[in-house]
XYZ file of C-alpha atoms in Angstrom:
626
model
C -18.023 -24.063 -70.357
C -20.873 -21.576 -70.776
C -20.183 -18.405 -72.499
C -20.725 -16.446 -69.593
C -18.291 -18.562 -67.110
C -16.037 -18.093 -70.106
C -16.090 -14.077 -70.030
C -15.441 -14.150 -66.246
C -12.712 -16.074 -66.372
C -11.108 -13.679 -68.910
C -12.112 -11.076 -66.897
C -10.235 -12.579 -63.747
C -7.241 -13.522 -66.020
C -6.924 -9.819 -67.209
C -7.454 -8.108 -63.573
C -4.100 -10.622 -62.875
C -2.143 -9.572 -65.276
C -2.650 -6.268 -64.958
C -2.017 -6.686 -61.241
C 1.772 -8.343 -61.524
C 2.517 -5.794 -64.356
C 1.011 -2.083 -63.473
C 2.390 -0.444 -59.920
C -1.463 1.107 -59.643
C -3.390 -1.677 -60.216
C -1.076 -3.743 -58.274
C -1.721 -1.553 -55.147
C -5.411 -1.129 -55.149
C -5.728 -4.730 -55.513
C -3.637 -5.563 -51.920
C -5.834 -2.814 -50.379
C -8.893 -4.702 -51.310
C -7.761 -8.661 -50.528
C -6.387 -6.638 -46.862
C -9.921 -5.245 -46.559
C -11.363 -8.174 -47.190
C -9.176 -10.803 -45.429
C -9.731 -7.544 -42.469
C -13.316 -8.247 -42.471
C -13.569 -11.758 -42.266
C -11.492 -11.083 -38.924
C -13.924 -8.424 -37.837
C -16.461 -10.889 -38.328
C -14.858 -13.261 -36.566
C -14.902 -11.123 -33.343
C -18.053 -11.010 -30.804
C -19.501 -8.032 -31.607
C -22.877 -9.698 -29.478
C -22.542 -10.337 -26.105
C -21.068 -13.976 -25.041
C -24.281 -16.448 -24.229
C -23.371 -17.079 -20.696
C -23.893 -13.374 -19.339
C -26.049 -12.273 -17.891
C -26.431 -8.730 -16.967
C -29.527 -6.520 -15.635
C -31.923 -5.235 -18.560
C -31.399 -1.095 -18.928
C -33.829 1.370 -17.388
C -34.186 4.600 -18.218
C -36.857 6.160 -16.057
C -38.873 8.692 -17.627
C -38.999 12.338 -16.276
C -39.270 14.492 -13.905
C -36.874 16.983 -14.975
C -34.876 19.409 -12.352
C -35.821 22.562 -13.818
C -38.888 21.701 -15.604
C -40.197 24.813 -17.857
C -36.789 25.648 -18.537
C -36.399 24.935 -22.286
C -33.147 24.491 -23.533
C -32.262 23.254 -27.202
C -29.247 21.068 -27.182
C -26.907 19.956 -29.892
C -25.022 16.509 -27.976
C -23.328 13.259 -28.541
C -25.111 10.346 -27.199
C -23.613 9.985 -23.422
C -24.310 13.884 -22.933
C -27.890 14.054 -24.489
C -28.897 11.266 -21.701
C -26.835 13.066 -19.230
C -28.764 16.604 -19.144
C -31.987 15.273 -20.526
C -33.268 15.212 -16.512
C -32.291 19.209 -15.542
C -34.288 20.515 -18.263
C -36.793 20.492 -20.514
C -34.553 19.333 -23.608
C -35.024 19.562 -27.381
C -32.561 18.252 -29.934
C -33.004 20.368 -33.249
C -32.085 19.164 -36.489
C -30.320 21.579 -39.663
C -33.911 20.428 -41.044
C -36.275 21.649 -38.325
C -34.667 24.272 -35.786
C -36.315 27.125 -37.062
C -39.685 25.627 -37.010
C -38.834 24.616 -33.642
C -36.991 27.593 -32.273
C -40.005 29.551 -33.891
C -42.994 27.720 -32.710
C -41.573 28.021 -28.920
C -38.282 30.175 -28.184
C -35.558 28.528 -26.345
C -34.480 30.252 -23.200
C -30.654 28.808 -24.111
C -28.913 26.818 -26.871
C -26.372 24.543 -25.188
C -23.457 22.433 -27.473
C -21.094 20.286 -26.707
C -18.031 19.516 -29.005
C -19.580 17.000 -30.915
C -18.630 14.344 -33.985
C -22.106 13.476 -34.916
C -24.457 15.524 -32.732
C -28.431 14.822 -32.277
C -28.172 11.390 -33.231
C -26.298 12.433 -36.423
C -28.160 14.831 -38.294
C -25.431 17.622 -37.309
C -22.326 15.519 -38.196
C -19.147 17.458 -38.382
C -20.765 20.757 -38.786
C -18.365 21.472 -36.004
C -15.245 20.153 -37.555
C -13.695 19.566 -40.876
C -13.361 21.221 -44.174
C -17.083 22.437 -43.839
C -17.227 23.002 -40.160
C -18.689 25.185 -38.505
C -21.581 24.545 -40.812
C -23.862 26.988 -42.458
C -26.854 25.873 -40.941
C -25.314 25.914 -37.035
C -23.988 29.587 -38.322
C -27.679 30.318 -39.295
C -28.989 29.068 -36.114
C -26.669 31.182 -34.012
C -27.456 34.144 -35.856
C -31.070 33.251 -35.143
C -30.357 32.922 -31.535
C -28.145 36.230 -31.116
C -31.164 38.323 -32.991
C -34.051 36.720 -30.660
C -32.071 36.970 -27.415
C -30.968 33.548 -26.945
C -28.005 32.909 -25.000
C -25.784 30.538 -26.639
C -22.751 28.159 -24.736
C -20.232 25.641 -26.388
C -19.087 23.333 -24.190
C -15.690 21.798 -25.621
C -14.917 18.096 -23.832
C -12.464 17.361 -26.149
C -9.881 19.419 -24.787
C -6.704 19.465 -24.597
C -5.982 17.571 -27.897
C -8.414 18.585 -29.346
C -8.499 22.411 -28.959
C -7.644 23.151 -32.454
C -10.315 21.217 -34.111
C -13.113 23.257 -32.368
C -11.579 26.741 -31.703
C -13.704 28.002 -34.769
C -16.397 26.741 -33.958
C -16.053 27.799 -30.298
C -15.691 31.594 -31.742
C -19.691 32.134 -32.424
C -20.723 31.056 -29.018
C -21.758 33.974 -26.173
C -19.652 31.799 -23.839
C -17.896 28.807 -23.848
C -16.858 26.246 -21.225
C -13.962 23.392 -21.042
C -13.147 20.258 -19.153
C -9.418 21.324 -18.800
C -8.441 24.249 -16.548
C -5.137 24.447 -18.588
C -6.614 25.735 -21.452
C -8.261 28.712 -20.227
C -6.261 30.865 -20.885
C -5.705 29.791 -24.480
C -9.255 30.668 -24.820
C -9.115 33.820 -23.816
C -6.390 34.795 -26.396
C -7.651 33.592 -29.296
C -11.662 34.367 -28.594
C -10.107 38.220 -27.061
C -13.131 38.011 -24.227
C -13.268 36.253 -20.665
C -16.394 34.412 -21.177
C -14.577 31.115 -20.735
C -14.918 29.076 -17.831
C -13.811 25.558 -16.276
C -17.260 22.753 -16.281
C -15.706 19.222 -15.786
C -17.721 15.953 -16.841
C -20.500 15.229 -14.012
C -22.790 12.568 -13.202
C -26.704 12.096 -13.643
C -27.876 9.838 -10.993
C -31.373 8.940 -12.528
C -29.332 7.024 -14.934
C -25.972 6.470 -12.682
C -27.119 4.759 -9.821
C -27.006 2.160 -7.377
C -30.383 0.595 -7.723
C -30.124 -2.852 -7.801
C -32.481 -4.479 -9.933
C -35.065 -7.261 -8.728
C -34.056 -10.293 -8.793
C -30.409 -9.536 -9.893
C -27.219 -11.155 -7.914
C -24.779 -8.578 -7.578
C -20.999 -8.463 -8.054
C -21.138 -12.126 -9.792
C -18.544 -11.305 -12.037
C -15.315 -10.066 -11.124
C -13.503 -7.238 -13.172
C -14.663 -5.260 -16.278
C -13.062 -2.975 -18.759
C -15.264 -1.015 -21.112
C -13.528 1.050 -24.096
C -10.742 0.773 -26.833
C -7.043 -0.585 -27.476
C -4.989 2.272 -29.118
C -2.237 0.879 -31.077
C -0.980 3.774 -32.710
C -1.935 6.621 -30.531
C -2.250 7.639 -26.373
C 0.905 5.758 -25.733
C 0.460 6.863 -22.095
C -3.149 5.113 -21.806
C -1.845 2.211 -23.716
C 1.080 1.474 -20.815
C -1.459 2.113 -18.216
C -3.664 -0.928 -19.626
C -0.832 -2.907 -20.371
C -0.142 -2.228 -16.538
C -3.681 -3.628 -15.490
C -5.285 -5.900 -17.925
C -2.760 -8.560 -17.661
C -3.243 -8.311 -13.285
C -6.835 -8.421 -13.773
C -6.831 -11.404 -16.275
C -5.888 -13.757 -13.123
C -8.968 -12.766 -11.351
C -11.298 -12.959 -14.223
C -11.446 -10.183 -16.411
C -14.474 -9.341 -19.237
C -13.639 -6.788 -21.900
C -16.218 -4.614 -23.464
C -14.365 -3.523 -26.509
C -16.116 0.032 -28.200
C -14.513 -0.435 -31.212
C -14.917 -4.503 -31.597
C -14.905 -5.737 -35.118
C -14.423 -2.082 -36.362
C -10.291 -0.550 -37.729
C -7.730 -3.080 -36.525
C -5.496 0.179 -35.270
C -8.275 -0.159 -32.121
C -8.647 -3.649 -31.442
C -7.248 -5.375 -28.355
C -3.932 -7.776 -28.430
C -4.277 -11.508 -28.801
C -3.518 -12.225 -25.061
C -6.544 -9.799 -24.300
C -9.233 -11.467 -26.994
C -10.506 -14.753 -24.849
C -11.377 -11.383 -22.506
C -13.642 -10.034 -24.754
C -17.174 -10.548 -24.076
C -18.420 -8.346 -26.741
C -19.945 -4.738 -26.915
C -22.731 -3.026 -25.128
C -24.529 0.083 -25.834
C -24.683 2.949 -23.251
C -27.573 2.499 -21.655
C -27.297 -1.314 -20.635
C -22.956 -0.759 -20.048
C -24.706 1.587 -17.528
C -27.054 -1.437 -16.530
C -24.342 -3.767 -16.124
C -22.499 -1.779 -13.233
C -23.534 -4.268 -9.936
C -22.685 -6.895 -11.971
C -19.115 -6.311 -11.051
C -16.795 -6.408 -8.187
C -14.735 -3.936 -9.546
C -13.830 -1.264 -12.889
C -10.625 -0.541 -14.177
C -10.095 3.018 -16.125
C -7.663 4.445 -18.305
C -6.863 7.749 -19.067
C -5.708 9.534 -22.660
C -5.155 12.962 -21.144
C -2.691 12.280 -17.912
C -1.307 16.043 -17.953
C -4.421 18.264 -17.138
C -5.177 19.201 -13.657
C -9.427 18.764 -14.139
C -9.952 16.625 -17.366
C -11.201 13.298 -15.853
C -12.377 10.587 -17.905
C -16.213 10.851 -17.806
C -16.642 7.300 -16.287
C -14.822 7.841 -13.185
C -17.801 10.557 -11.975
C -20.389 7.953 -13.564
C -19.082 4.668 -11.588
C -18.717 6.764 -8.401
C -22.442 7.938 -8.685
C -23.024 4.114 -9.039
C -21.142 2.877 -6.082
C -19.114 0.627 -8.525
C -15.340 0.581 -6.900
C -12.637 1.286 -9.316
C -9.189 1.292 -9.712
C -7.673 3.726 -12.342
C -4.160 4.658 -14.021
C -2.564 7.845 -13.168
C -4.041 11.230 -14.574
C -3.143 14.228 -12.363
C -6.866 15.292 -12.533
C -8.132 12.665 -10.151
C -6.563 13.652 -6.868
C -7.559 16.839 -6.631
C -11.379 15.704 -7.610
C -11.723 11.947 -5.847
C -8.983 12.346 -3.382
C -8.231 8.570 -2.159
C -11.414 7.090 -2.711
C -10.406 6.282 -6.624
C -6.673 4.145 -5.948
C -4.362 5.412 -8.687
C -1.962 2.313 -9.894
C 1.042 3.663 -12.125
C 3.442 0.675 -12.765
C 2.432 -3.616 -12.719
C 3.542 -4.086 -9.271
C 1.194 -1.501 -7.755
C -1.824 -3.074 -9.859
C -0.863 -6.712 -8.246
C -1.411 -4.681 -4.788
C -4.158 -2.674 -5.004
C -6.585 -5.256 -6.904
C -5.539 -7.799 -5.139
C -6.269 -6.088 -2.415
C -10.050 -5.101 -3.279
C -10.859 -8.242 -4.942
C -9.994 -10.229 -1.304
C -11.562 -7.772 0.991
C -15.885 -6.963 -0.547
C -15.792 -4.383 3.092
C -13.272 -2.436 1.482
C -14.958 -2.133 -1.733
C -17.989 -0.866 -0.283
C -16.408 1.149 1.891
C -14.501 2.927 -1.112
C -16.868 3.172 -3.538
C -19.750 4.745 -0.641
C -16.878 7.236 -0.275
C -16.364 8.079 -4.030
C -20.136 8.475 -3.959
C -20.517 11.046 -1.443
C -17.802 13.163 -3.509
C -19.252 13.177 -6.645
C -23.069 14.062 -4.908
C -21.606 16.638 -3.424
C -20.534 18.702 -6.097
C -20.141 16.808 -9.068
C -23.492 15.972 -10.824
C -24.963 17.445 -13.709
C -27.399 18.886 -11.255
C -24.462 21.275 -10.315
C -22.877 21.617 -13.469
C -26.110 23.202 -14.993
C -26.495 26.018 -12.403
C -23.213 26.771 -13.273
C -23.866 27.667 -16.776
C -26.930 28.806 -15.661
C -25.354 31.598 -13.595
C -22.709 32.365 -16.088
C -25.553 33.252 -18.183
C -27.703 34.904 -16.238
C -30.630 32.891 -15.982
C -32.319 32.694 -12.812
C -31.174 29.682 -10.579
C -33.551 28.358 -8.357
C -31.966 26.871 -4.651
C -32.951 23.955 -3.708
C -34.047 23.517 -0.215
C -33.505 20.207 1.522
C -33.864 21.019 5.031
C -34.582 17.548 7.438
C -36.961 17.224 10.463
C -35.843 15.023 12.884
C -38.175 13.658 14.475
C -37.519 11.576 17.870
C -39.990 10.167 20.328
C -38.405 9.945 23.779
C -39.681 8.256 26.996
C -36.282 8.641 28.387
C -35.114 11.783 29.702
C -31.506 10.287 29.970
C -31.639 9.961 26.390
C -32.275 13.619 25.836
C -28.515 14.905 25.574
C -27.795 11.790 23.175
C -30.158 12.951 20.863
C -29.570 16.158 20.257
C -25.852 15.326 20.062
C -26.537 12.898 17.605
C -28.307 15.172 15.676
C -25.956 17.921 15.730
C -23.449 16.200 14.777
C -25.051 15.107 11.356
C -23.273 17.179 8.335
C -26.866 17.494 6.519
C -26.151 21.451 6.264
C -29.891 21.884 7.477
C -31.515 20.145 10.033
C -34.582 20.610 12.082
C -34.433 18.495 15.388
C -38.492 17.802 16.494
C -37.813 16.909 19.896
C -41.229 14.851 20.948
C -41.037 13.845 24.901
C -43.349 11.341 25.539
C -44.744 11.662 29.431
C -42.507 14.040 31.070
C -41.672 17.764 31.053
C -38.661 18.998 29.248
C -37.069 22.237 30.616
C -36.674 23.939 27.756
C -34.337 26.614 28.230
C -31.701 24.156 29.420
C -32.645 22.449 26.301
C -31.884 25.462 23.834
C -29.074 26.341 25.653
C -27.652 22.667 25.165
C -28.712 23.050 21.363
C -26.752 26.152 21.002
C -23.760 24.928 22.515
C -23.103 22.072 20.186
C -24.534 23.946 17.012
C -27.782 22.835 16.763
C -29.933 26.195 15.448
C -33.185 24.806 14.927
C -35.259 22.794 17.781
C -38.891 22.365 18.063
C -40.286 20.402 21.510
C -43.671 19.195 21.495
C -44.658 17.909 25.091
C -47.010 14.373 24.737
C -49.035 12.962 27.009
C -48.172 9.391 28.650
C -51.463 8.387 27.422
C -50.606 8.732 23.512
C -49.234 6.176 21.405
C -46.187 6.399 19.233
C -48.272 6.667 15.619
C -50.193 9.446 17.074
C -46.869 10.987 18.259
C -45.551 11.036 14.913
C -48.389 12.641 13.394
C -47.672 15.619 15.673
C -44.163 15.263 15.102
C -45.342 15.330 11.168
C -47.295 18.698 11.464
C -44.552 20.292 13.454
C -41.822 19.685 11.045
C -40.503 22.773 8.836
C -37.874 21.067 6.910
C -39.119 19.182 3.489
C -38.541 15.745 4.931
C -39.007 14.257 7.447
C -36.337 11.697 9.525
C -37.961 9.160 11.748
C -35.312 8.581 14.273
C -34.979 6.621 17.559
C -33.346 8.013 21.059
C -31.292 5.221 21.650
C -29.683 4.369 18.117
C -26.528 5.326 16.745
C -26.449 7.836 13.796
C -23.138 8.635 11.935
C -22.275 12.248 11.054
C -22.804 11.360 6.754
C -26.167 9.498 8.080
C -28.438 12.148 7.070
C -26.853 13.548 4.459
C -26.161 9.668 2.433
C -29.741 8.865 2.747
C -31.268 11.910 1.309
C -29.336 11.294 -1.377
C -31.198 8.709 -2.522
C -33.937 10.667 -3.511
C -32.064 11.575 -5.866
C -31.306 8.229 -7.759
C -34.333 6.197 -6.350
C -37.867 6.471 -7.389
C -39.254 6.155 -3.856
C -41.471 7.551 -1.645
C -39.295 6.258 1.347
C -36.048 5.412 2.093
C -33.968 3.758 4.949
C -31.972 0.520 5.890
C -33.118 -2.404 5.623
C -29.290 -4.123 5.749
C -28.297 -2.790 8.959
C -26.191 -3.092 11.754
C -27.585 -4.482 15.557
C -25.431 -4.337 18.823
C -26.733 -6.603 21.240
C -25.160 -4.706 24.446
C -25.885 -7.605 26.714
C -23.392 -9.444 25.310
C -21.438 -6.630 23.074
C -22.188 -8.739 19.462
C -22.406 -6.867 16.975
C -25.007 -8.101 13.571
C -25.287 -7.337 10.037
C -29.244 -8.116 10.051
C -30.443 -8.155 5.761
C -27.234 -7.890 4.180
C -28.175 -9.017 0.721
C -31.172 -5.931 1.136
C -28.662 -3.055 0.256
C -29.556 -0.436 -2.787
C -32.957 -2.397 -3.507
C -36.783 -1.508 -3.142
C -38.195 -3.469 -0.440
C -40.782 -3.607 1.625
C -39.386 -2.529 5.095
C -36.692 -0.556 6.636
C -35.773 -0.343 10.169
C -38.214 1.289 11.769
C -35.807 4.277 12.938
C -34.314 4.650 9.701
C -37.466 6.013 7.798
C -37.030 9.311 5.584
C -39.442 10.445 3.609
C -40.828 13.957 2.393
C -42.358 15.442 4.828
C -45.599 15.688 2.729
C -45.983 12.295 2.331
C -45.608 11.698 6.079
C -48.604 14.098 6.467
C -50.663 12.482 3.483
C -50.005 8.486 4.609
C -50.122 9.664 8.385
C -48.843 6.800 10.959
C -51.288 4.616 12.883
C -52.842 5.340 16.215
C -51.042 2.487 17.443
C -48.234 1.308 20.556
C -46.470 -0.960 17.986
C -45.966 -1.548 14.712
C -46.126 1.927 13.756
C -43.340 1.956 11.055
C -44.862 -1.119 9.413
C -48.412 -0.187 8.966
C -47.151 3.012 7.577
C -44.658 1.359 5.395
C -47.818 -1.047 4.033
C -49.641 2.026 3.603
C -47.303 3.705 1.525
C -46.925 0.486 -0.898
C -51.332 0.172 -1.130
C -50.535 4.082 -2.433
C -48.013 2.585 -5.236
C -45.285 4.355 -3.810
C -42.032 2.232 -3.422
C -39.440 1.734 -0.578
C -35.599 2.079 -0.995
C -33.271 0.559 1.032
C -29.616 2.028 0.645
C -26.348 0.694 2.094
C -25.521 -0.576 5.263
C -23.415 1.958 6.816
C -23.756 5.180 9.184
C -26.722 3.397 11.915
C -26.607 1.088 14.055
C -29.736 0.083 16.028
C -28.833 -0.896 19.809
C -30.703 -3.191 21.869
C -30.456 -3.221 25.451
C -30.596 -6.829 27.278
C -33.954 -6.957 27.740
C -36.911 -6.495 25.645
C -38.956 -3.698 27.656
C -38.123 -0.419 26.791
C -38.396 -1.407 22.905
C -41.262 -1.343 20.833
C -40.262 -4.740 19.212
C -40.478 -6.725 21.671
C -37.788 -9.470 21.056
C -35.256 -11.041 23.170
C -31.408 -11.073 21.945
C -31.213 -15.023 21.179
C -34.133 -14.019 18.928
C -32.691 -11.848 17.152
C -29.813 -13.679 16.642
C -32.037 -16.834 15.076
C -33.567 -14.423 12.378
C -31.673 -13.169 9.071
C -28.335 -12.200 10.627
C -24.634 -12.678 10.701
C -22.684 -12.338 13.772
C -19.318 -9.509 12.793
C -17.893 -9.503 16.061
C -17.774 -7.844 19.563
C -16.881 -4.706 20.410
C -17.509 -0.859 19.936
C -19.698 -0.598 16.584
C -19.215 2.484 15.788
C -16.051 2.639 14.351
C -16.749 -0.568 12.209
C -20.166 0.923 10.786
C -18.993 4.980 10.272
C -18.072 5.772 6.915
């Protein structure tokens, strides 16, 4: 034995005696074999995803920003840096360089959140703890309060964690919380009324539909992504204890947050052949159409606004969920996120999605339109804005319709159709193609079912539909521009879905491409492209074309009879510009029984030999409104 093996075995025989005879020693030594034989368990655990799968690659698109010009330092967590980075132009200021930054170009407005290690770190519990709030975010406030610079804290941690950030919440010109319960707990202990209520949001450049190329949706059938809490949130604990074991018979996958990290957090052994590993933000985001379905959880069940942060992020998505009870969600989501409270309802109400795809869709397209319509960061942020009094510009979305008409029987159809369309502003350009319209009866019609803004361009028998459009194009106030047919059936949310998608897509036009036909010789109804929904492609149906109205100008239609929406559509793509095709629902395109009369000329057996399924007969309307 060498003399150095000799002195570590001495060594090792001394740490073990002292170990059986001193209380101390004793101790510290079962804290370390537990931390050891702890990590060997950790490592144990898939902390990579499992090999077989496969999810869509994250994107996150560069600008533009909502509000560009508008500089606003920021001091965020992760999820909320990514969140507001697109309604402003953001900087993230470190204790090391804020004045050189604040100095070198003024912020109009320093905006916090309530965060553990903000800016990727560098301002880590200078909020909370012994030290918190820091010296250096004290210093930059003063800064900001001397040069004019409106400051807002932004506390997401509430309710438990009101007390943690209260101090820190006291140098801030305003502040804002995610639960309307503890307003007036802030207006005690601050003594001013600057508090106000901003729930969590969604950012649809980064929660969104979009399919990716190439990528089968829903191939996988339930997913989970966060933490097991063993020792604390006893409510959130029953209400996955209520779920997971349901969705376990339908396939379940497990994205565990805390994977491989304290074992208070990590899931129960029945729920560990579940877990597929963790993901980052960005690509957990990514992997939304992978999945037929989301289950959430909620640690705060009590307040009447604090919902979990991923229930306004799936929505935006279109990625149907199914959550545990939090008296928050009601009053926000109304039915369109099912609330399960006990085992037996989560047999039902899974079940019940994971059996019927329509009702998914349906669902989650309803979710969708609540959160875009007043629940995105877009709206949070002229909010604050407001409260602060910084100028807030409106935005103007105002949609031309634009219908070509041969048909004077069609007339009253249309500008029904159009009225009826919830858009808040729209333009109908009324374009009659070879005959006179009397246009006082025709205002006089408009007024009675609500329709304030018509246009009527008389157009001679003689020109063809692309050169129609063109003066349709130039007439147009609104800032797009709706290509839409006479005889076609248009929902009420029809307008107002689509433009939406401006919003989350990066295209130059959008429509349907998956899309309903009714054959009325025979009353069939079609799904025509089904697999087409929330991708870029290139077509739409041709009366389903919305655009900006600028870029209808710019691209201009063809002087042609036919083909008019395809030669523009191949024009727009030679450009670089990209076209979206959204979901199915809200149009259906009706064909009489025989071809003349339509500009694609096509007989109904034809139509039923190219890519389409046969739904059923019977009224289509009620099957394709949503």
């Amino acid at each position: 034995m060498t003399e150095a093996v000799t002195k570590q075995v001495t060594r090792i025989r001394r740490a073990l005696v002292k170990a059986a005879t001193d209380p101390t020693e004793r101790a510290r030594y079962l804290r370390t074999a537990r931390s050891k034989t702890t990590t060997r368990v950790k490592q144990a655990l898939p902390r990579k995803l499992r090999g077989d799968l496969e999810l869509p690659a994250a994107h996150l698109p560069d600008g533009p920003v909502n509000r560009p010009g508008l500089r606003v330092a920021v001091l965020l967590d992760p999820f909320s840096e990514l969140a507001f980075r697109y309604e402003w132009d953001q900087v993230a200021p470190t204790p090391a360089n804020w004045r050189s930054e604040f100095t070198a170009r003024r912020p109009d407005l320093f905006f916090a959140e309530s965060a553990w290690r903000g800016n990727d770190g560098s301002w880590r519990l200078a909020m909370t703890g012994s030290s918190g709030p820091s010296q250096d975010l004290r210093d930059l406030l003063d800064w900001c309060r001397e040069h004019g610079v409106p400051t807002v804290f932004w506390n997401k941690e509430d309710p438990p964690n009101y007390d943690r950030f209260i101090a820190t919440a006291r140098l801030f010109d305003h502040v804002f919380t995610v639960d309307a319960d503890r307003l007036p707990d802030y207006r005690r202990d601050l003594g001013h009324d600057r508090v106000q209520l901003l729930p969590f949001g969604a950012q649809p450049r980064v929660h969104t539909p979009v399919r990716p190329k190439g990528f089968e949706p829903h191939r996988y059938d339930i997913a989970f992504a966060g933490s097991y809490f063993r020792d604390k949130h006893p409510e959130r604990r029953e209400q996955m204890d209520a779920m997971l074991p349901v969705a376990q018979k339908y396939g379940l996958h497990i994205f565990s947050r805390m994977q491989g990290e304290d074992e208070r957090y990590q899931f129960p052994t029945q729920f560990q052949k579940n877990i597929v590993g963790t993901l980052p933000y960005p690509q957990m985001l990514a992997a939304a159409p992978a999945y037929k379905l989301f289950l959430n959880v909620n640690s705060v069940t009590l307040s009447p606004t604090m919902c979990a942060r991923r229930l306004f992020e799936l929505s935006a998505a279109q990625a149907p969920i199914v959550s545990g009870p939090a008296a928050s969600i009601e009053p926000v989501f109304g039915d369109t996120v099912p609330v399960v409270t006990d085992r037996a309802e989560a047999e039902t109400r899974i079940g019940v999605l994971m059996r019927h795809p329509e009702l998914r869709d349906r669902q989650a397209l309803l979710a969708h339109r609540r959160v875009f319509a007043g629940h995105l960061y877009r709206h949070r942020v002229d909010q604050v804005l407001e409260t602060v009094g910084l100028p807030v510009q409106p935005r103007r979305r105002r949609i031309s319709a634009v219908v070509p008409t041969m048909r004077p029987d069609q007339v009253d159809h249309v500008l029904a159709t159009v009225a009826a369309q919830v858009h808040p502003d729209v333009e109908l350009v009324l374009l009659t193609h070879g005959f006179a319209a009397d246009e006082p009866a025709l205002r006089a019609r408009a007024e009675e079912l609500g329709l304030e803004h018509l246009v009527v361009r008389e157009i001679d028998a003689a020109v063809t539909l692309g050169a129609m459009m063109n003066v349709g194009a130039e007439a147009a106030s609104g800032d797009y521009l709706a290509k839409m047919d006479d005889d076609n059936h248009y929902a009420p949310h029809y307008l107002s879905d689509l433009v939406n998608a401006f919003d989350y897509s990066e295209a130059q036009v959008v429509g349907k491409w998956a899309h309903f036909v009714h054959l009325r010789s025979t009353g069939a109804t079609l799904l025509r492209f089904g697999h087409k929904e929330h991708r870029y492609v290139d077509l739409v149906q041709g009366g389903t074309l919305l655009m900006p109205v600028d870029v209808a100008r710019e691209v201009g239609f063809k002087d042609l009879p036919r083909r008019v929406d395809t030669t523009f559509l191949d024009k727009v793509r030679a450009r670089g510009g990209r076209v979206y095709s959204a979901d199915r629902f809200n149009f259906v395109s009706v064909r009489e029984g025989s071809p003349d009369g339509h500009t694609w000329s096509i007989t109904d057996d034809q139509v039923l030999t190219r890519s389409s399924q046969l739904l059923f007969f019977g009224d289509p309307l009620a099957h394709a409104t949503v």
